[in-house]
Amino acid sequence: MEWTGLQPEMVRSELSEIVGDAHVSTDDADRLVYATDWFWLPQMWLDRGETPRKPDYIVRPKNAEEISAILQVANAYRIPVIPWGGGSGSQGGALPVFGGIILDTKRMNRIIEIDEKSLTVTAEAGINGKQLEWAVNEKGLMLPHYPASANCATLGGYLAPRGTGTISTKYGKAEDLVLRMQVVLPDGHILRTPIVPQHAAGPDFYRLFLGSEGTFGVITEATMQLDYLPDCRLLRAVLFDDLTNAIEAGRQIMTRRLDPFVIRLYDPRSTASRVKKILGYELEGAYMVLGFDGDKEIAALQEEKAMDIINGFGARDLGREPGEAWWNHRYDFYYPPQSLKLPWMYGTTETVTTYDKIEKLYFAEKKAVEEGFKEWDIDFIGHFSHWFHWGVMVYTRFIIRNPPDDAKEAVRLHNRVWNTAMTAVLENGGMVNEHHGVGLKLSRFMRRQYGDAWPLLERIKKTLDPNGIMNPGKVGFGH
Amino acid sequence: MQQMNTVIGAIENCRFCLMCRHVAPVGHITHNESVTPHGIALVAAMQRRGQLTWDTSTLSVLYAEPDGGNCRAHCVTDQPLPAAIAAIRAEVADKGLAPPEVVRAHDRIVENHSVFGSYEPANEQGEWGLFVGDAGFNLSRETMHAALQLLEACGLDVVPVGCGLDSGFIPCSLGYPKTARAQASLCIEEVQRTSIKKLLVLSPQDLFAFRQMYRERLDITWPEEIVIIDLVDFLAGQVPNFKMIPLAGTADNATAYVDPTHAVRLPGRFDAARTLCEVALGYTPLELFWRQDRAHPVGSTAIQFTRPDIGVRLTEARLEDAVNRGAQSIVCDDPATLHELRLRNKSNLRVQGLYETLLARLARHS
Ligand SMILES: Cc1cc2nc3c(=O)[nH]c(=O)nc-3n(C[C@H](O)[C@H](O)[C@H](O)COP(=O)(O)OP(=O)(O)OC[C@H]3O[C@@H](n4cnc5c(N)ncnc54)[C@H](O)[C@@H]3O)c2cc1C
């Protein structure tokens, strides 16, 4: 349903008054480009010649005050507002499912302060992740959130879906690195959370905005914890005969607090396919990359202790070169044509749970997906990449190389695979997601995920956003 | 011309890939997804699928690509997106849909072999030549003179060639491969006519054209017997032989080096240019944020004709980068980049030619 007539023009002129005409677009090409983020469904939809739901306006504000004014217009006309960072989200979180205003934050890209004493950086939410990293690197520092999408994602987009980066195992998720945020609430109110995140002055309300994916407001600025660039990064690769031993070795390394910055464990199918394709190693078993960083002596000692554990499981030490090659090429997986790409159907059904459940969950999901979609010759691969003291995240993926040509049929098949995978995840104590967020893709599973707790979240949403303008259709609200 | 299937391959590969966003210069100044490599590829892909037609809105996206090479320089799978976009512009031009500024720029090249002024064919003969190019001759002649004097100081007898001659880069990028091929033939013909065997090249744009673009986009092979040499590389190799006049007073240490447009396509020159800067300035130059392999172009490519508004902003962004780094002056070797920087400079920044600065301090060549 296209929005036509006088009202759209009224809105456009009011938005232009706020941000300037050059920063409002209703242009056809822009509306098409902003009709899809990195979610497979809208990309496939476009690719097969179908018309997606487009935003009515793309607006580029330069500060929180302008966002506040935009939200007031949106409330007056009851039109949706969808925050947009880099559009790299894979969950459809930035899709304009009901049209409305795409609020592209990329004009808000200033670094406000780098505090070299407290090791923090304060920046506007629309700053590109890699550019922010380059800027702090110049001071010998790093923002230790290293997602594969740093080249394209924004700081706000790191926080809104609770992202996780490659070195999270030591340094934490994006949400663990944030000290303070400035947020514009759906009614236009601008607030700043306190600079100290760990305290006892009441509830941790600022965490509400982490994971709300733009449904509770717009993050406009954040202060993030930095670290010194490490003196060394020691990487090596080992090969396990079987996945069970490999997971157990990883668990022991974590629970003994040996502090690796990365443990990347590929299941045997990934080892045989992705590791072979990108790194060129032909190996059978479960390939694990292990990394320790920081002070040279401490890192070496940690590595030695970890290798003692690994050797106890009879794993083969492949040496440094394959570990370093992985580190140097770790993002090559994402460049087409070597990445997963259309017309294939694929999805990342990543999940997280505690160590006691993870293996059962992984095998249950694998079985459900492989058996449920045998006739589609479905491929199910995975790696375990974000390790915690209590559990681990598994990054499982399904791939169908010959999906239906018909776009509508493809949607139905895609959603059936997801229903199967998520049912297995939920039945085995997993979360529907660990780091990509919920978006539109997983919205329908949120009620099941949270059970009794869900109505509380719905109440919060209603209180903060009574007109339901903020990113409707996402994170389970409305489902 | 780039084979159509290679072109389509790049469009298809880039349409949903966001991995070069961090170095996408037009995306940075406009903050608009549509004019990033992904956005432009998506629009082109959707036009091919009949979802979009070439109209004012879509053409403004197609012509927003600056052809500075940043996307490809950072692409792990080396997608030739700029070449693909040039090929699509050629289809658009064939259909008579190219914007009037683009048509006008092309007409000037057809008429004068130069988009900026006039072309003066070379008549001398020699072993060494300096390809001056269009911008070096018509926009920043002092750079050409300084380069020639430096080469003379090095004891070389150099024939200036290609004075005011477009190497084919601009028409190719505008979407006129036939004209680009004609220009390329003229360049090669002139170099061969003057018996040059070692061709120094003043502008990175022409260097890119000779070394890569002719082969990839125009299907033209550069004559094997003529060696192409980046002037910056050559002069950097001469540094041990340079005797410099001592600096009068203390240096301000506030000059930044601007890696010129196309520098990302010629990574070998980053160090050479800095070596020359150190000699010319007497200290290590300041570094811009957008430097070396992430250097952004100024509006000196075909963008000045395809989307002049974006061209101006690209140049302003480089000037702002210098001011933000605390530079009081900037130095660059490329005539086209220097011209743009001078034209758009509204601040107190001094814009210096690297060769001019070097020449001013050169006492002699041992
Ligand atoms: C190649 C590739 C690799 C990836 N690898 C990783 C990875 O390693 N780790 C990881 O965590 N993710 C990864 N992702 C997923 C994605 O890049 C991340 O979720 C990223 O952090 C999203 O950032 P963005 O700026 O692109 O957000 P967008 O896609 O624009 O938005 C994501 C969601 O956040 C909301 N949002 C955006 N900005 C704001 C804001 N300022 N305020 C409020 N809400 C906002 C949007 O409305 C949307 O719901 C990858 C994606 C790609 C394409």
JSON list of C-alpha atoms and ligand atoms in Angstrom, two decimals, chain A residues 37-38 82-90 92-94 105 125-126 145-149 152-166 213-215 217-220 334 386 395 435-436 439 471 474, chain B residues 18-19, ligand 1:
[
{"chain": "A", "resi": 37, "resn": "ASP", "atom": "CA", "xyz": [19.08, -4.98, 4.84]},
{"chain": "A", "resi": 38, "resn": "TRP", "atom": "CA", "xyz": [21.21, -8.16, 4.95]},
{"chain": "A", "resi": 82, "resn": "ILE", "atom": "CA", "xyz": [13.07, 2.59, 11.60]},
{"chain": "A", "resi": 83, "resn": "PRO", "atom": "CA", "xyz": [16.59, 3.34, 12.83]},
{"chain": "A", "resi": 84, "resn": "TRP", "atom": "CA", "xyz": [19.18, 2.37, 10.23]},
{"chain": "A", "resi": 85, "resn": "GLY", "atom": "CA", "xyz": [22.91, 2.11, 10.86]},
{"chain": "A", "resi": 86, "resn": "GLY", "atom": "CA", "xyz": [24.84, 0.22, 8.21]},
{"chain": "A", "resi": 87, "resn": "GLY", "atom": "CA", "xyz": [21.94, -1.98, 7.10]},
{"chain": "A", "resi": 88, "resn": "SER", "atom": "CA", "xyz": [24.19, -4.98, 7.71]},
{"chain": "A", "resi": 89, "resn": "GLY", "atom": "CA", "xyz": [21.83, -6.71, 10.10]},
{"chain": "A", "resi": 90, "resn": "SER", "atom": "CA", "xyz": [20.87, -10.20, 8.99]},
{"chain": "A", "resi": 92, "resn": "GLY", "atom": "CA", "xyz": [15.48, -7.79, 8.91]},
{"chain": "A", "resi": 93, "resn": "GLY", "atom": "CA", "xyz": [15.69, -5.44, 11.89]},
{"chain": "A", "resi": 94, "resn": "ALA", "atom": "CA", "xyz": [16.02, -2.38, 9.68]},
{"chain": "A", "resi": 105, "resn": "THR", "atom": "CA", "xyz": [22.17, 7.57, 11.51]},
{"chain": "A", "resi": 125, "resn": "ALA", "atom": "CA", "xyz": [26.07, 6.20, 17.03]},
{"chain": "A", "resi": 126, "resn": "GLY", "atom": "CA", "xyz": [26.30, 6.42, 13.25]},
{"chain": "A", "resi": 145, "resn": "HIS", "atom": "CA", "xyz": [34.42, -5.53, 19.48]},
{"chain": "A", "resi": 146, "resn": "TYR", "atom": "CA", "xyz": [35.61, -7.07, 16.22]},
{"chain": "A", "resi": 147, "resn": "PRO", "atom": "CA", "xyz": [32.57, -8.26, 14.28]},
{"chain": "A", "resi": 148, "resn": "ALA", "atom": "CA", "xyz": [33.09, -9.51, 10.75]},
{"chain": "A", "resi": 149, "resn": "SER", "atom": "CA", "xyz": [30.91, -6.60, 9.71]},
{"chain": "A", "resi": 152, "resn": "CYS", "atom": "CA", "xyz": [29.99, -1.77, 7.25]},
{"chain": "A", "resi": 153, "resn": "ALA", "atom": "CA", "xyz": [28.24, -1.67, 10.63]},
{"chain": "A", "resi": 154, "resn": "THR", "atom": "CA", "xyz": [27.83, 1.33, 12.91]},
{"chain": "A", "resi": 155, "resn": "LEU", "atom": "CA", "xyz": [28.38, 1.77, 16.62]},
{"chain": "A", "resi": 156, "resn": "GLY", "atom": "CA", "xyz": [24.60, 2.04, 17.20]},
{"chain": "A", "resi": 157, "resn": "GLY", "atom": "CA", "xyz": [24.17, -1.13, 15.16]},
{"chain": "A", "resi": 158, "resn": "TYR", "atom": "CA", "xyz": [26.70, -2.93, 17.37]},
{"chain": "A", "resi": 159, "resn": "LEU", "atom": "CA", "xyz": [24.68, -2.13, 20.46]},
{"chain": "A", "resi": 160, "resn": "ALA", "atom": "CA", "xyz": [21.06, -2.23, 19.32]},
{"chain": "A", "resi": 161, "resn": "PRO", "atom": "CA", "xyz": [21.09, -5.98, 18.50]},
{"chain": "A", "resi": 162, "resn": "ARG", "atom": "CA", "xyz": [23.66, -6.93, 21.20]},
{"chain": "A", "resi": 163, "resn": "GLY", "atom": "CA", "xyz": [26.38, -7.92, 18.76]},
{"chain": "A", "resi": 164, "resn": "THR", "atom": "CA", "xyz": [29.39, -10.12, 19.40]},
{"chain": "A", "resi": 165, "resn": "GLY", "atom": "CA", "xyz": [32.79, -9.89, 17.76]},
{"chain": "A", "resi": 166, "resn": "THR", "atom": "CA", "xyz": [35.60, -12.31, 16.97]},
{"chain": "A", "resi": 213, "resn": "GLU", "atom": "CA", "xyz": [16.81, -2.94, 18.15]},
{"chain": "A", "resi": 214, "resn": "GLY", "atom": "CA", "xyz": [15.28, 0.48, 17.85]},
{"chain": "A", "resi": 215, "resn": "THR", "atom": "CA", "xyz": [11.90, -0.50, 19.31]},
{"chain": "A", "resi": 217, "resn": "GLY", "atom": "CA", "xyz": [14.24, 4.47, 21.05]},
{"chain": "A", "resi": 218, "resn": "VAL", "atom": "CA", "xyz": [17.25, 5.58, 19.09]},
{"chain": "A", "resi": 219, "resn": "ILE", "atom": "CA", "xyz": [20.78, 5.32, 20.45]},
{"chain": "A", "resi": 220, "resn": "THR", "atom": "CA", "xyz": [22.54, 8.50, 19.42]},
{"chain": "A", "resi": 334, "resn": "TYR", "atom": "CA", "xyz": [32.20, -12.81, 3.71]},
{"chain": "A", "resi": 386, "resn": "HIS", "atom": "CA", "xyz": [31.93, -17.13, 21.37]},
{"chain": "A", "resi": 395, "resn": "TYR", "atom": "CA", "xyz": [26.98, -20.51, 14.85]},
{"chain": "A", "resi": 435, "resn": "HIS", "atom": "CA", "xyz": [24.37, -11.91, 18.52]},
{"chain": "A", "resi": 436, "resn": "HIS", "atom": "CA", "xyz": [22.51, -11.13, 15.32]},
{"chain": "A", "resi": 439, "resn": "GLY", "atom": "CA", "xyz": [14.60, -8.29, 13.94]},
{"chain": "A", "resi": 471, "resn": "ASN", "atom": "CA", "xyz": [10.40, -0.10, 14.39]},
{"chain": "A", "resi": 474, "resn": "LYS", "atom": "CA", "xyz": [10.39, -6.30, 15.23]},
{"chain": "B", "resi": 18, "resn": "LEU", "atom": "CA", "xyz": [28.91, -4.23, 2.18]},
{"chain": "B", "resi": 19, "resn": "MET", "atom": "CA", "xyz": [32.55, -5.06, 2.83]},
{"chain": "C", "resi": 1, "resn": "LIG", "atom": "C1", "xyz": [29.33, -9.69, 6.44]},
{"chain": "C", "resi": 1, "resn": "LIG", "atom": "C2", "xyz": [28.64, -9.61, 7.76]},
{"chain": "C", "resi": 1, "resn": "LIG", "atom": "C3", "xyz": [29.24, -10.14, 8.88]},
{"chain": "C", "resi": 1, "resn": "LIG", "atom": "C4", "xyz": [28.63, -10.02, 10.13]},
{"chain": "C", "resi": 1, "resn": "LIG", "atom": "N1", "xyz": [29.29, -10.44, 11.23]},
{"chain": "C", "resi": 1, "resn": "LIG", "atom": "C5", "xyz": [28.81, -10.16, 12.46]},
{"chain": "C", "resi": 1, "resn": "LIG", "atom": "C6", "xyz": [29.56, -10.47, 13.64]},
{"chain": "C", "resi": 1, "resn": "LIG", "atom": "O1", "xyz": [30.68, -10.96, 13.56]},
{"chain": "C", "resi": 1, "resn": "LIG", "atom": "N2", "xyz": [29.01, -10.17, 14.82]},
{"chain": "C", "resi": 1, "resn": "LIG", "atom": "C7", "xyz": [27.78, -9.57, 14.94]},
{"chain": "C", "resi": 1, "resn": "LIG", "atom": "O2", "xyz": [27.34, -9.29, 16.03]},
{"chain": "C", "resi": 1, "resn": "LIG", "atom": "N3", "xyz": [27.04, -9.32, 13.83]},
{"chain": "C", "resi": 1, "resn": "LIG", "atom": "C8", "xyz": [27.52, -9.57, 12.61]},
{"chain": "C", "resi": 1, "resn": "LIG", "atom": "N4", "xyz": [26.79, -9.26, 11.49]},
{"chain": "C", "resi": 1, "resn": "LIG", "atom": "C9", "xyz": [25.44, -8.72, 11.64]},
{"chain": "C", "resi": 1, "resn": "LIG", "atom": "C10", "xyz": [25.41, -7.19, 11.68]},
{"chain": "C", "resi": 1, "resn": "LIG", "atom": "O3", "xyz": [26.46, -6.63, 10.95]},
{"chain": "C", "resi": 1, "resn": "LIG", "atom": "C11", "xyz": [25.51, -6.65, 13.06]},
{"chain": "C", "resi": 1, "resn": "LIG", "atom": "O4", "xyz": [24.33, -6.97, 13.72]},
{"chain": "C", "resi": 1, "resn": "LIG", "atom": "C12", "xyz": [25.74, -5.16, 13.10]},
{"chain": "C", "resi": 1, "resn": "LIG", "atom": "O5", "xyz": [26.15, -4.81, 14.37]},
{"chain": "C", "resi": 1, "resn": "LIG", "atom": "C13", "xyz": [24.58, -4.33, 12.66]},
{"chain": "C", "resi": 1, "resn": "LIG", "atom": "O6", "xyz": [25.00, -2.98, 12.58]},
{"chain": "C", "resi": 1, "resn": "LIG", "atom": "P1", "xyz": [24.37, -1.96, 11.53]},
{"chain": "C", "resi": 1, "resn": "LIG", "atom": "O7", "xyz": [24.91, -0.63, 11.87]},
{"chain": "C", "resi": 1, "resn": "LIG", "atom": "O8", "xyz": [24.56, -2.43, 10.15]},
{"chain": "C", "resi": 1, "resn": "LIG", "atom": "O9", "xyz": [22.85, -2.04, 11.94]},
{"chain": "C", "resi": 1, "resn": "LIG", "atom": "P2", "xyz": [21.54, -2.13, 11.04]},
{"chain": "C", "resi": 1, "resn": "LIG", "atom": "O10", "xyz": [21.53, -3.36, 10.23]},
{"chain": "C", "resi": 1, "resn": "LIG", "atom": "O11", "xyz": [21.35, -0.86, 10.32]},
{"chain": "C", "resi": 1, "resn": "LIG", "atom": "O12", "xyz": [20.47, -2.26, 12.19]},
{"chain": "C", "resi": 1, "resn": "LIG", "atom": "C14", "xyz": [20.36, -3.39, 12.99]},
{"chain": "C", "resi": 1, "resn": "LIG", "atom": "C15", "xyz": [19.23, -3.18, 13.98]},
{"chain": "C", "resi": 1, "resn": "LIG", "atom": "O13", "xyz": [19.59, -2.18, 14.91]},
{"chain": "C", "resi": 1, "resn": "LIG", "atom": "C16", "xyz": [18.72, -1.06, 14.84]},
{"chain": "C", "resi": 1, "resn": "LIG", "atom": "N5", "xyz": [19.55, 0.12, 14.97]},
{"chain": "C", "resi": 1, "resn": "LIG", "atom": "C17", "xyz": [20.59, 0.49, 14.20]},
{"chain": "C", "resi": 1, "resn": "LIG", "atom": "N6", "xyz": [21.13, 1.62, 14.67]},
{"chain": "C", "resi": 1, "resn": "LIG", "atom": "C18", "xyz": [20.43, 1.96, 15.77]},
{"chain": "C", "resi": 1, "resn": "LIG", "atom": "C19", "xyz": [20.50, 3.03, 16.69]},
{"chain": "C", "resi": 1, "resn": "LIG", "atom": "N7", "xyz": [21.42, 3.99, 16.58]},
{"chain": "C", "resi": 1, "resn": "LIG", "atom": "N8", "xyz": [19.60, 3.08, 17.69]},
{"chain": "C", "resi": 1, "resn": "LIG", "atom": "C20", "xyz": [18.67, 2.13, 17.81]},
{"chain": "C", "resi": 1, "resn": "LIG", "atom": "N9", "xyz": [18.54, 1.10, 16.98]},
{"chain": "C", "resi": 1, "resn": "LIG", "atom": "C21", "xyz": [19.42, 1.01, 15.96]},
{"chain": "C", "resi": 1, "resn": "LIG", "atom": "C22", "xyz": [18.01, -1.19, 13.50]},
{"chain": "C", "resi": 1, "resn": "LIG", "atom": "O14", "xyz": [16.72, -0.62, 13.53]},
{"chain": "C", "resi": 1, "resn": "LIG", "atom": "C23", "xyz": [17.94, -2.69, 13.35]},
{"chain": "C", "resi": 1, "resn": "LIG", "atom": "O15", "xyz": [16.87, -3.19, 14.07]},
{"chain": "C", "resi": 1, "resn": "LIG", "atom": "C24", "xyz": [27.35, -9.41, 10.23]},
{"chain": "C", "resi": 1, "resn": "LIG", "atom": "C25", "xyz": [26.74, -8.91, 9.09]},
{"chain": "C", "resi": 1, "resn": "LIG", "atom": "C26", "xyz": [27.38, -8.97, 7.86]},
{"chain": "C", "resi": 1, "resn": "LIG", "atom": "C27", "xyz": [26.72, -8.35, 6.67]}
]
